[in-house]
Coordinates of C-alpha atoms in Angstrom, one line a residue:
M1 CA 8.6 -88.6 75.4
I2 CA 9.2 -84.9 75.3
A3 CA 12.5 -83.1 75.0
P4 CA 12.1 -79.3 75.0
I5 CA 15.3 -77.4 74.3
K6 CA 15.8 -74.5 76.8
N7 CA 17.1 -71.0 76.2
P8 CA 20.9 -70.9 76.1
G9 CA 22.7 -69.6 79.1
S10 CA 26.3 -69.0 80.2
N11 CA 26.5 -70.5 83.7
T12 CA 27.5 -74.2 83.4
R13 CA 28.3 -74.4 87.1
G14 CA 24.9 -73.0 88.1
L15 CA 23.0 -75.5 86.0
L16 CA 25.1 -78.3 87.4
A17 CA 24.3 -77.1 90.9
Y18 CA 20.6 -77.5 90.1
L19 CA 21.0 -80.9 88.4
Y20 CA 23.0 -82.3 91.3
G21 CA 21.1 -80.5 94.0
P22 CA 18.0 -81.7 96.0
G23 CA 15.5 -80.1 93.7
R24 CA 13.0 -77.5 94.7
H25 CA 10.9 -80.0 96.7
D26 CA 13.6 -82.6 97.5
E27 CA 12.5 -84.6 94.4
H28 CA 16.0 -85.2 93.1
R29 CA 17.3 -88.7 94.0
D30 CA 20.8 -90.1 93.3
P31 CA 22.0 -87.6 90.7
H32 CA 24.7 -89.2 88.4
I33 CA 26.0 -89.1 84.9
V34 CA 24.6 -91.8 82.6
A35 CA 26.2 -90.7 79.4
G36 CA 28.6 -88.1 78.0
F37 CA 31.0 -87.2 75.2
A38 CA 33.9 -89.0 76.9
M39 CA 33.0 -91.0 79.9
L40 CA 36.6 -92.0 80.7
G41 CA 38.2 -89.5 83.0
M42 CA 35.1 -87.3 83.4
P43 CA 34.5 -86.2 87.0
D44 CA 31.0 -87.2 88.3
P45 CA 30.2 -85.6 91.6
G46 CA 27.3 -88.1 92.0
R47 CA 29.6 -91.2 92.0
D48 CA 33.0 -89.8 93.0
E49 CA 33.1 -88.2 96.4
N50 CA 36.3 -86.4 95.4
A51 CA 34.8 -84.8 92.3
T52 CA 33.3 -81.4 92.5
L53 CA 30.8 -79.4 90.5
T54 CA 33.5 -76.8 89.7
Q55 CA 35.8 -79.5 88.2
L56 CA 33.0 -80.9 86.1
A57 CA 32.0 -77.3 84.9
R58 CA 35.6 -76.6 84.0
Y59 CA 35.9 -79.9 82.1
L60 CA 32.8 -79.0 80.0
D61 CA 33.8 -75.4 79.5
E62 CA 37.3 -76.0 78.3
P63 CA 36.6 -75.4 74.5
V64 CA 34.7 -72.3 75.5
R65 CA 37.6 -70.9 77.5
L66 CA 40.0 -71.5 74.6
R67 CA 37.7 -69.7 72.1
N68 CA 37.1 -66.8 74.5
S69 CA 40.8 -66.4 74.9
E70 CA 41.0 -65.3 71.2
P71 CA 40.4 -61.6 70.6
G72 CA 36.9 -60.7 69.5
K73 CA 35.4 -64.1 70.0
K74 CA 34.0 -63.9 73.6
L75 CA 30.7 -65.9 73.9
T76 CA 27.9 -65.2 76.4
D77 CA 25.3 -67.8 75.5
Y78 CA 26.9 -71.3 75.2
V79 CA 25.1 -73.6 77.6
W80 CA 22.6 -76.0 75.8
H81 CA 20.1 -77.7 78.1
C82 CA 17.5 -80.3 77.1
P83 CA 15.5 -82.2 79.7
V84 CA 14.1 -85.5 78.3
R85 CA 11.1 -86.9 80.0
A86 CA 9.1 -90.2 79.6
A87 CA 5.3 -90.3 79.9
P88 CA 4.0 -91.2 83.4
E89 CA 2.6 -94.5 82.2
D90 CA 5.9 -95.5 80.4
R91 CA 8.0 -98.4 81.8
Y92 CA 11.1 -98.0 83.9
L93 CA 14.2 -97.2 81.8
S94 CA 17.6 -98.4 82.9
D95 CA 20.7 -96.1 83.0
A96 CA 22.0 -97.9 79.9
E97 CA 18.7 -97.2 78.0
W98 CA 18.8 -93.6 79.0
A99 CA 22.4 -93.4 77.8
E100 CA 21.4 -94.7 74.4
I101 CA 18.5 -92.2 74.3
A102 CA 20.8 -89.3 75.2
E103 CA 23.3 -90.2 72.5
R104 CA 20.5 -90.4 69.9
I105 CA 19.2 -87.0 70.9
V106 CA 22.6 -85.1 70.9
Q107 CA 23.3 -86.7 67.5
A108 CA 19.9 -85.5 66.1
A109 CA 20.3 -82.0 67.6
G110 CA 23.8 -81.5 66.0
I111 CA 25.5 -81.3 69.4
A112 CA 27.5 -84.5 68.8
P113 CA 27.0 -85.9 65.3
K114 CA 27.8 -89.6 65.0
D115 CA 31.5 -90.5 64.6
D116 CA 32.5 -86.8 65.1
D117 CA 35.5 -86.8 67.4
L118 CA 35.6 -83.0 67.5
A119 CA 32.0 -82.5 68.6
C120 CA 30.7 -80.5 71.6
R121 CA 31.2 -81.7 75.2
W122 CA 28.0 -82.9 76.8
I123 CA 26.7 -85.0 79.7
A124 CA 23.4 -86.6 80.6
V125 CA 22.5 -86.4 84.3
R126 CA 19.8 -88.6 85.8
H127 CA 18.2 -87.7 89.1
A128 CA 14.8 -89.3 88.8
D129 CA 13.3 -92.4 87.3
D130 CA 11.4 -90.8 84.5
H131 CA 13.8 -88.2 83.0
I132 CA 17.3 -87.1 82.3
H133 CA 18.9 -83.7 81.7
I134 CA 21.3 -83.2 78.8
L135 CA 23.8 -80.4 79.3
A136 CA 26.2 -79.3 76.6
T137 CA 28.6 -76.4 75.9
T138 CA 28.1 -75.2 72.3
V139 CA 31.7 -74.9 71.2
R140 CA 33.3 -77.8 69.4
E141 CA 36.8 -79.1 70.1
D142 CA 38.0 -77.4 66.9
G143 CA 36.6 -74.0 68.1
R144 CA 33.7 -73.9 65.7
R145 CA 30.0 -73.6 66.7
P146 CA 27.7 -76.5 66.1
K147 CA 24.9 -76.3 63.5
L148 CA 21.8 -76.1 65.7
H149 CA 19.3 -74.5 63.4
N150 CA 16.0 -76.4 63.6
S151 CA 17.4 -78.6 66.3
G152 CA 14.1 -78.7 68.2
Q153 CA 12.3 -80.1 65.2
R154 CA 15.0 -82.8 64.6
V155 CA 15.0 -83.7 68.3
G156 CA 11.2 -84.0 68.2
T157 CA 11.3 -86.4 65.2
K158 CA 14.0 -88.5 66.9
C159 CA 11.8 -88.7 70.1
R160 CA 9.0 -90.2 68.0
E161 CA 11.5 -92.9 66.7
I162 CA 12.7 -93.6 70.2
E163 CA 9.1 -94.1 71.4
K164 CA 8.6 -96.8 68.9
D165 CA 11.9 -98.5 69.4
Y166 CA 11.5 -98.6 73.2
G167 CA 7.8 -99.4 73.4
L168 CA 6.9 -96.0 75.0
R169 CA 3.8 -93.9 74.7
Q170 CA 3.7 -92.5 71.2
L171 CA 3.0 -88.8 71.0
G172 CA 1.8 -87.0 67.9
T173 CA 4.2 -85.3 65.6
G174 CA 4.2 -81.5 65.9
D175 CA 3.7 -79.2 63.0
R176 CA 5.2 -76.0 64.5
T177 CA 1.9 -74.3 65.0
A178 CA 1.8 -74.7 68.8
E179 CA 2.0 -71.7 71.1
R180 CA 5.3 -71.2 72.9
R181 CA 5.4 -72.8 76.3
P182 CA 6.1 -70.6 79.3
T183 CA 9.8 -70.7 80.4
Q184 CA 10.9 -71.8 83.8
A185 CA 11.7 -68.1 84.6
E186 CA 8.1 -67.1 83.6
M187 CA 6.6 -69.8 85.8
H188 CA 8.8 -68.8 88.8
K189 CA 7.9 -65.2 88.3
A190 CA 4.2 -66.0 88.3
K191 CA 4.5 -68.0 91.4
R192 CA 6.5 -65.2 93.1
L193 CA 3.8 -62.7 92.2
G194 CA 0.9 -64.9 93.3
W195 CA -0.5 -65.3 89.8
E196 CA -2.3 -68.5 88.7
Q197 CA -1.1 -68.1 85.1
T198 CA 2.1 -66.9 83.6
S199 CA 2.0 -63.6 81.7
R200 CA 2.2 -65.4 78.4
E201 CA -0.8 -67.6 79.2
W202 CA -2.8 -64.7 80.6
L203 CA -2.1 -62.6 77.6
Q204 CA -3.1 -65.3 75.2
D205 CA -6.5 -65.7 77.0
G206 CA -7.0 -62.0 76.8
I207 CA -6.2 -61.7 73.1
R208 CA -8.5 -64.6 72.1
A209 CA -11.3 -63.2 74.2
A210 CA -10.9 -59.9 72.3
I211 CA -11.2 -61.4 68.8
P212 CA -15.0 -61.9 68.7
H213 CA -15.5 -58.3 69.7
A214 CA -13.6 -56.8 66.7
S215 CA -14.2 -56.4 63.0
N216 CA -10.8 -54.9 62.2
A217 CA -7.3 -54.7 63.7
E218 CA -7.8 -51.2 65.1
E219 CA -10.9 -52.2 67.0
F220 CA -9.1 -55.3 68.2
L221 CA -6.2 -53.3 69.7
T222 CA -8.6 -50.8 71.2
Y223 CA -10.5 -53.6 72.9
L224 CA -7.3 -55.0 74.3
Q225 CA -6.4 -51.7 75.9
A226 CA -10.0 -51.2 77.3
D227 CA -9.7 -54.7 78.8
G228 CA -6.7 -53.7 80.9
I229 CA -3.9 -55.1 78.6
E230 CA -1.0 -52.8 78.0
V231 CA -0.5 -52.5 74.2
K232 CA 2.5 -51.1 72.3
I233 CA 1.6 -50.4 68.7
R234 CA 4.1 -50.0 65.9
R235 CA 3.2 -48.1 62.7
F236 CA 4.7 -47.5 59.4
P237 CA 5.5 -43.9 58.4
S238 CA 2.2 -43.9 56.5
G239 CA 0.3 -44.5 59.8
D240 CA -0.7 -48.1 58.9
L241 CA -0.3 -50.8 61.5
Q242 CA 3.1 -52.6 61.4
G243 CA 2.9 -54.7 64.6
Y244 CA 1.9 -54.9 68.2
S245 CA 3.2 -56.1 71.5
V246 CA 1.3 -56.7 74.7
A247 CA 2.2 -56.7 78.4
R248 CA 0.5 -57.8 81.6
P249 CA 0.0 -55.0 84.2
G250 CA 2.6 -55.6 86.9
D251 CA 4.9 -57.7 84.8
L252 CA 8.0 -55.6 84.7
K253 CA 11.5 -56.2 83.4
A254 CA 14.7 -55.6 85.5
N255 CA 14.8 -52.0 84.3
G256 CA 11.2 -51.4 85.6
Q257 CA 9.7 -51.2 82.1
P258 CA 6.7 -53.3 81.0
N259 CA 7.6 -56.8 79.7
Y260 CA 6.1 -56.5 76.2
I261 CA 5.7 -59.7 74.2
P262 CA 4.9 -59.6 70.4
G263 CA 1.6 -61.3 69.6
G264 CA 3.2 -63.7 67.2
K265 CA 5.5 -65.0 70.0
I266 CA 2.5 -65.8 72.2
A267 CA 0.9 -68.0 69.5
P268 CA 1.6 -68.3 65.8
D269 CA -2.0 -67.2 64.8
L270 CA -1.9 -64.1 67.0
S271 CA 0.6 -62.1 64.9
L272 CA -0.8 -58.9 63.4
P273 CA -0.7 -60.0 59.8
K274 CA -2.7 -63.2 60.6
L275 CA -5.2 -61.3 62.7
Q276 CA -5.7 -58.8 60.0
V277 CA -6.4 -61.5 57.4
L278 CA -8.9 -63.1 59.9
L279 CA -10.7 -59.9 60.7
A280 CA -10.8 -58.6 57.2
A281 CA -12.8 -61.7 56.1
S282 CA -15.8 -60.5 58.2
K283 CA -18.7 -59.0 56.4
P284 CA -20.4 -56.3 58.7
E285 CA -24.1 -56.3 58.5
E286 CA -26.0 -53.2 57.6
H287 CA -28.8 -53.6 60.3
P288 CA -27.6 -56.1 62.9
T289 CA -29.2 -54.4 65.9
A290 CA -32.7 -55.6 65.4
R291 CA -31.7 -59.3 65.6
R292 CA -29.2 -58.8 68.4
N293 CA -31.8 -57.2 70.6
K294 CA -34.2 -60.1 70.5
P295 CA -33.5 -62.2 73.7
A296 CA -35.4 -65.2 72.3
T297 CA -32.9 -65.5 69.4
R298 CA -29.8 -65.0 71.6
W299 CA -28.6 -68.6 71.3
Q300 CA -30.8 -69.6 68.4
H301 CA -28.9 -67.5 65.8
A302 CA -25.6 -69.1 66.9
T303 CA -27.1 -72.6 66.6
N304 CA -28.5 -71.7 63.2
A305 CA -25.0 -70.6 62.1
L306 CA -23.6 -73.9 63.3
D307 CA -26.0 -75.7 60.9
T308 CA -23.5 -74.5 58.2
F309 CA -20.5 -75.9 60.1
T310 CA -18.9 -78.7 58.1
T311 CA -15.5 -80.2 57.5
D312 CA -16.7 -82.3 54.6
H313 CA -16.9 -80.1 51.4
D314 CA -17.7 -81.1 47.9
T315 CA -14.6 -79.4 46.7
T316 CA -11.6 -81.6 47.4
G317 CA -7.9 -80.6 47.7
D318 CA -6.5 -77.4 49.0
S319 CA -9.7 -75.4 48.5
G320 CA -11.9 -77.8 50.5
D321 CA -9.3 -78.0 53.3
A322 CA -9.0 -74.2 53.4
R323 CA -12.7 -73.9 54.0
A324 CA -12.7 -76.7 56.6
Q325 CA -9.9 -75.0 58.5
A326 CA -11.8 -71.7 58.4
H327 CA -14.8 -73.3 59.9
I328 CA -12.7 -74.8 62.7
T329 CA -11.0 -71.4 63.4
A330 CA -14.4 -69.7 63.6
L331 CA -15.8 -72.5 65.8
G332 CA -13.1 -71.5 68.4
E333 CA -14.3 -67.9 68.3
L334 CA -17.9 -69.1 68.8
I335 CA -17.0 -71.3 71.8
E336 CA -15.1 -68.3 73.3
A337 CA -18.1 -66.0 72.7
T338 CA -20.4 -68.6 74.3
A339 CA -18.1 -68.8 77.3
Q340 CA -18.2 -65.0 77.7
T341 CA -22.0 -64.8 77.6
A342 CA -23.2 -68.0 79.3
P343 CA -24.5 -67.9 82.9
Q344 CA -21.8 -67.9 85.6
D345 CA -22.2 -71.5 86.6
L346 CA -21.3 -72.6 83.1
R347 CA -18.5 -70.2 82.3
A348 CA -15.6 -72.2 83.9
E349 CA -16.3 -75.3 81.8
L350 CA -16.9 -73.3 78.6
R351 CA -13.8 -71.2 79.1
A352 CA -11.8 -74.4 79.6
A353 CA -13.3 -75.7 76.3
A354 CA -12.3 -72.4 74.5
K355 CA -8.8 -72.5 75.9
T356 CA -8.3 -76.1 74.9
F357 CA -9.7 -75.7 71.5
A358 CA -7.3 -72.9 70.7
R359 CA -4.7 -75.6 69.8
A360 CA -7.2 -77.2 67.4
Q361 CA -7.9 -73.9 65.7
R362 CA -4.7 -73.7 63.7
S363 CA -2.7 -76.0 61.5
Q364 CA -0.3 -75.6 58.5
I365 CA -3.4 -75.4 56.3
R366 CA -4.1 -71.8 55.4
A367 CA -7.8 -71.0 56.1
D368 CA -10.2 -69.3 53.7
H369 CA -11.8 -67.2 56.4
T370 CA -14.4 -65.8 54.0
A371 CA -16.0 -69.3 54.0
A372 CA -16.9 -69.0 57.7
A373 CA -18.2 -65.4 57.9
G374 CA -21.5 -66.6 59.2
L375 CA -20.0 -68.4 62.2
R376 CA -17.8 -65.4 63.0
Q377 CA -20.8 -63.1 62.7
A378 CA -22.7 -65.3 65.2
A379 CA -19.8 -65.0 67.6
R380 CA -19.8 -61.2 67.4
D381 CA -23.5 -61.1 67.9
L382 CA -23.3 -63.1 71.1
V383 CA -20.7 -60.9 72.7
H384 CA -22.5 -57.7 71.7
V385 CA -25.8 -59.0 73.2
G386 CA -24.3 -59.9 76.5
S387 CA -25.2 -62.7 78.9
G388 CA -28.5 -64.5 79.1
K389 CA -30.4 -67.1 81.1
D390 CA -32.6 -68.8 78.5
G391 CA -31.3 -72.2 79.3
S392 CA -33.2 -74.4 76.9
T393 CA -31.9 -72.6 73.8
L394 CA -28.4 -72.4 75.4
A395 CA -28.5 -76.2 75.9
V396 CA -29.3 -76.7 72.2
L397 CA -26.4 -74.4 71.3
V398 CA -23.9 -76.3 73.5
A399 CA -25.1 -79.6 72.1
A400 CA -24.4 -78.2 68.6
L401 CA -20.9 -77.1 69.7
V402 CA -20.2 -80.6 70.9
W403 CA -21.0 -82.1 67.5
A404 CA -18.9 -79.4 65.7
A405 CA -16.0 -80.2 68.0
I406 CA -16.4 -83.9 67.2
L407 CA -16.3 -83.1 63.5
S408 CA -13.2 -81.0 64.0
Q409 CA -11.5 -83.9 65.8
R410 CA -12.3 -86.3 63.0
W411 CA -11.0 -83.9 60.3
H412 CA -7.7 -83.3 62.2
T413 CA -7.3 -87.1 62.7
A414 CA -7.9 -87.7 59.0
K415 CA -5.3 -85.0 58.1
G416 CA -2.7 -86.5 60.6
H417 CA -2.9 -83.5 62.9
A418 CA -2.3 -85.4 66.1
Q419 CA -2.0 -82.5 68.5
Q420 CA -5.0 -80.7 67.1
A421 CA -7.1 -83.9 67.2
E422 CA -6.2 -84.4 70.8
A423 CA -7.1 -80.8 71.7
A424 CA -10.5 -81.2 70.0
R425 CA -11.1 -84.5 71.8
R426 CA -10.5 -82.8 75.2
T427 CA -12.7 -79.9 74.1
V428 CA -15.5 -82.3 73.5
Q429 CA -15.2 -83.5 77.1
H430 CA -15.5 -79.9 78.4
L431 CA -18.4 -79.1 76.2
Q432 CA -20.2 -82.4 77.1
A433 CA -19.8 -81.5 80.8
A434 CA -21.2 -78.1 80.2
Y435 CA -24.2 -79.5 78.3
D436 CA -24.9 -82.0 81.0
R437 CA -25.1 -79.2 83.5
V438 CA -27.2 -76.8 81.4
A439 CA -29.6 -79.5 80.3
A440 CA -30.1 -81.3 83.6
D441 CA -33.1 -79.3 84.9
Q442 CA -34.7 -79.1 81.4
L443 CA -34.4 -82.9 80.8
A444 CA -35.9 -83.6 84.3
F445 CA -38.8 -81.3 83.5
L446 CA -39.4 -82.9 80.1
A447 CA -39.4 -86.3 81.7
Q448 CA -42.0 -85.3 84.2
R449 CA -44.2 -84.1 81.4
Q450 CA -43.9 -87.3 79.4
P451 CA -47.0 -88.2 77.3
K452 CA -49.4 -91.0 78.1
E453 CA -48.3 -94.6 77.5
Q454 CA -50.4 -94.9 74.3
T455 CA -48.7 -91.8 72.8
R456 CA -45.3 -93.0 73.9
N457 CA -45.9 -96.3 72.2
T458 CA -46.9 -94.6 69.0
L459 CA -43.8 -92.4 69.2
A460 CA -41.7 -95.5 69.9
S461 CA -43.0 -96.9 66.6
D462 CA -41.9 -93.7 64.9
V463 CA -38.4 -94.2 66.3
R464 CA -38.2 -97.8 65.1
A465 CA -39.4 -96.8 61.6
A466 CA -37.2 -93.7 61.3
I467 CA -34.0 -94.9 62.9
P468 CA -34.1 -98.7 62.9
D469 CA -30.4 -99.2 63.5
H470 CA -30.4 -97.3 66.8
A471 CA -34.0 -97.7 68.0
T472 CA -33.2 -100.2 70.7
R473 CA -30.5 -97.9 72.2
I474 CA -32.8 -94.8 72.0
L475 CA -35.7 -96.5 73.7
A476 CA -33.4 -97.8 76.4
D477 CA -31.8 -94.4 77.0
P478 CA -33.0 -92.9 80.4
N479 CA -33.7 -89.7 78.4
W480 CA -36.4 -91.5 76.3
P481 CA -39.3 -90.0 78.3
A482 CA -37.9 -86.5 77.7
L483 CA -37.5 -87.2 74.0
A484 CA -41.1 -88.5 73.8
T485 CA -42.2 -85.2 75.4
V486 CA -40.2 -83.2 72.8
L487 CA -41.6 -85.2 69.9
A488 CA -45.2 -84.8 71.2
D489 CA -44.7 -81.1 71.6
A490 CA -43.3 -80.8 68.2
E491 CA -46.2 -82.7 66.7
A492 CA -48.6 -80.4 68.5
G493 CA -46.8 -77.5 66.8
G494 CA -47.3 -78.9 63.3
Y495 CA -44.2 -81.1 62.8
I496 CA -44.2 -84.8 61.8
P497 CA -42.2 -86.9 64.4
H498 CA -41.1 -89.4 61.9
Q499 CA -39.6 -86.7 59.6
L500 CA -38.0 -84.9 62.6
L501 CA -36.3 -88.1 63.7
T502 CA -35.1 -89.0 60.2
E503 CA -33.6 -85.6 59.6
A504 CA -32.1 -85.3 63.1
A505 CA -30.4 -88.6 62.7
A506 CA -29.1 -87.6 59.3
R507 CA -27.6 -84.4 60.7
R508 CA -25.6 -86.3 63.4
E509 CA -24.6 -89.9 63.3
L510 CA -25.6 -91.7 66.5
G511 CA -23.2 -94.6 66.5
S512 CA -20.7 -92.6 68.7
A513 CA -23.3 -91.1 70.9
R514 CA -23.3 -92.5 74.5
L515 CA -26.9 -91.3 75.0
P516 CA -28.6 -91.1 71.6
A517 CA -31.9 -89.9 72.9
K518 CA -30.2 -87.0 74.5
V519 CA -28.5 -86.1 71.2
L520 CA -31.9 -86.2 69.4
I521 CA -33.5 -84.0 72.0
A522 CA -31.2 -81.1 71.3
R523 CA -31.4 -81.5 67.5
I524 CA -35.2 -81.7 67.4
Q525 CA -35.5 -78.8 69.9
H526 CA -33.4 -76.7 67.6
T527 CA -35.8 -77.4 64.7
S528 CA -38.8 -76.8 66.9
Y529 CA -37.6 -73.3 67.9
N530 CA -37.9 -72.3 64.3
P531 CA -41.6 -71.8 63.8
A532 CA -43.4 -74.2 61.4
P533 CA -44.4 -72.3 58.2
N534 CA -48.0 -71.2 57.7
R535 CA -49.0 -72.1 54.1
T536 CA -52.0 -69.8 54.2
V537 CA -49.9 -66.8 55.1
E538 CA -47.3 -67.7 52.5
A539 CA -49.9 -68.0 49.8
A540 CA -51.4 -64.6 50.7
L541 CA -48.0 -63.0 50.6
L542 CA -47.3 -64.6 47.2
R543 CA -50.5 -63.3 45.8
S544 CA -50.0 -59.8 47.1
T545 CA -46.3 -59.3 46.3
G546 CA -45.6 -61.8 43.6
A547 CA -42.5 -62.8 45.5
A548 CA -41.4 -66.4 45.9
A549 CA -42.3 -68.2 49.1
P550 CA -39.3 -68.6 51.4
P551 CA -37.7 -72.1 51.4
R552 CA -38.9 -74.5 54.1
Q553 CA -36.8 -77.0 55.9
Y554 CA -39.8 -78.8 57.5
R555 CA -43.4 -79.1 56.6
P556 CA -46.4 -78.8 58.9
K557 CA -48.5 -81.8 59.4
P558 CA -51.2 -81.9 56.6
T559 CA -54.7 -83.2 57.0
A560 CA -54.0 -86.2 54.7
A561 CA -51.3 -88.7 55.8
P562 CA -48.1 -87.8 53.8
A563 CA -45.9 -90.3 52.2
V564 CA -43.0 -89.6 54.5
A565 CA -45.2 -90.7 57.5
A566 CA -46.5 -93.8 55.8
A567 CA -44.0 -96.0 57.6
G568 CA -45.3 -94.9 61.0
P569 CA -48.6 -95.7 62.7
A570 CA -51.5 -93.4 62.9
R571 CA -51.0 -90.4 65.3
R572 CA -52.4 -90.3 68.8
H573 CA -53.3 -87.3 70.9
R574 CA -52.0 -87.1 74.4

C-alpha cells in the first residue's frame, strides 16, 4: 500500500472536482465519501443529489476562512492531499475497511490525532476499487496549524502496519534515500510536450551518465553542459563551487525561464557535496592511455576489476559496511559505463539495468569510496575507450556484472534494505537478459566445436571430481557441450581443467544458478583470457633483474601429474 503526500495547494473546490469527476479516461466510478472528520451533516455530492461540490468545499474550508479573516494570517497553501492505493494483487476492500484505513492515516500524519475534537477537517473519497483520496484543510478548529513535519515518514510506517493487519502485500520500509517521484504536474507537462520522460527523470539519467566521465566536480559540470544539459553553477566568493542546478532544454517556467532543479532534489546522492566526495576518492593514473588503447583489453580490464568486488569483508561493523556500500556504488557506475559503450543491440537492456540499479546504489550507510577506486577507474576507462564489438569478452564482463548484482541484492537483504534489494533483483533480470543476448552466438559456436566423445567423458569426470555437488546439473545443462569446448581449449593453453573448475565454482556458488554450465563458461573464459604464465621467461627475468616473479593465479600444466589433478583421470587429446 502506498500513500504519497502531494504538494499543498489552495483550491479545495478544484481538487473535489477531480475526485468527483469522470477522471481523465473515464476511470472514476461511483465517487463517494467513505470517511471524514464528522460524517453527520457533511454534504456528499456522490450520495446526495442536492449536495454540491461548492457546499462541500465551503464546509471543509470554514476554519481556513475564519483564520484568513484575521489581519496578517492569510494562508495560500492549506489543501492536504494523500491518495492511498492498494497493490494490484490485493483483495477487495470494503468501504468500511477503507474508512478505518483513512482514519489511521490521518491520525499518523497529524491531520486528525486520535480523540482530538479540534483537529483539521478531512474526508476520504472513493471512486475506484483499489484506492481512496484523503483531502484535508490544514487549519484546526481552534485556528492553529497541525504538526505535519515528517508526516510522510509516519504515514509510510502506518501503511506497513496496515498491510499486516489487513493481509495485504507487504512493501519494504523506506529509508529516505529514494529519489523524488515526478509530480502530477511534471507528468502532464511531459505528456503535453511529447516527452517520454519527465524532466526530473531525464535529468537524473543524464547526471548518472556523466559521473563515469569525470574525475572531479568541475569536469563533471563541464561534461553535463557538453551533453546538452543546462547548468546553473553557484560559487562562493572564493570561487569554489557551492552548488549546482540543472534544467532540461525546452522545460520552461511560466515566466519563460529555464526550470532549474538542484541536483540534490533529483536524487539524494546527486547533491554537489556527495558528488565531490565520490569523485575525490578517485586516484588518477599516471599513464592510462596505453592500456585504454588496447582493444583486446577493452572489457577484460573491467572484468578484472570486478574480481575485487565483494560485499563480504573481513572487517566487520561500520568499516566493512562502508566498503561494501562503496563497491555497490561503483558497480552502478560500471554498469552505466558498460551500457554507454556496448553494441547498440545491447544498450537498451543495459541502460535499463543501470537505471534500475541506481536505487540500489545508495542507502543510509556512508560509503568509503576509496575502497572501490579500482572499479571506478575501470568505468572511466570504458567510457574513454568508446564502444566495441569484441563480443566474447563483453559476455564475460556482463556475466561478472550479473554475479556482482546478485551479491549486492544479498547484502541489501541482509541489512534490511528492502527497496534496494528489490532494485538489485530487477537489475539482475536485465543483466541476465543482456548476457543471454550477447552470449547466444558464442555459445552456439562453442557447442558446434565440442570435443570428441572420449574427451568429453574425461572432462565430465573432471566435473564430477571438482564439483561433485552440482555435477549432475552441470552435465544435464544444454550448455555442457560449450563448456566442454571451453575446458578443452583452456587445457590446450596450459591450464588444468580440474583446477579451473574448482576455482570457478569457488568464485561463484552454483546453487542459485539456473544454468550452472553457462555460469562456469563465463568464469573460465575470464581466466583463459589472462595468458598462462611462462616459467622459462619468468626464470630468465628473475636471473637478469633480480626481481621477484609476478604472482600467478593459475599454473600451466606441468609434465608430471600434479597433486591438484590427482582426483581426475588422465588427460586425453581431442
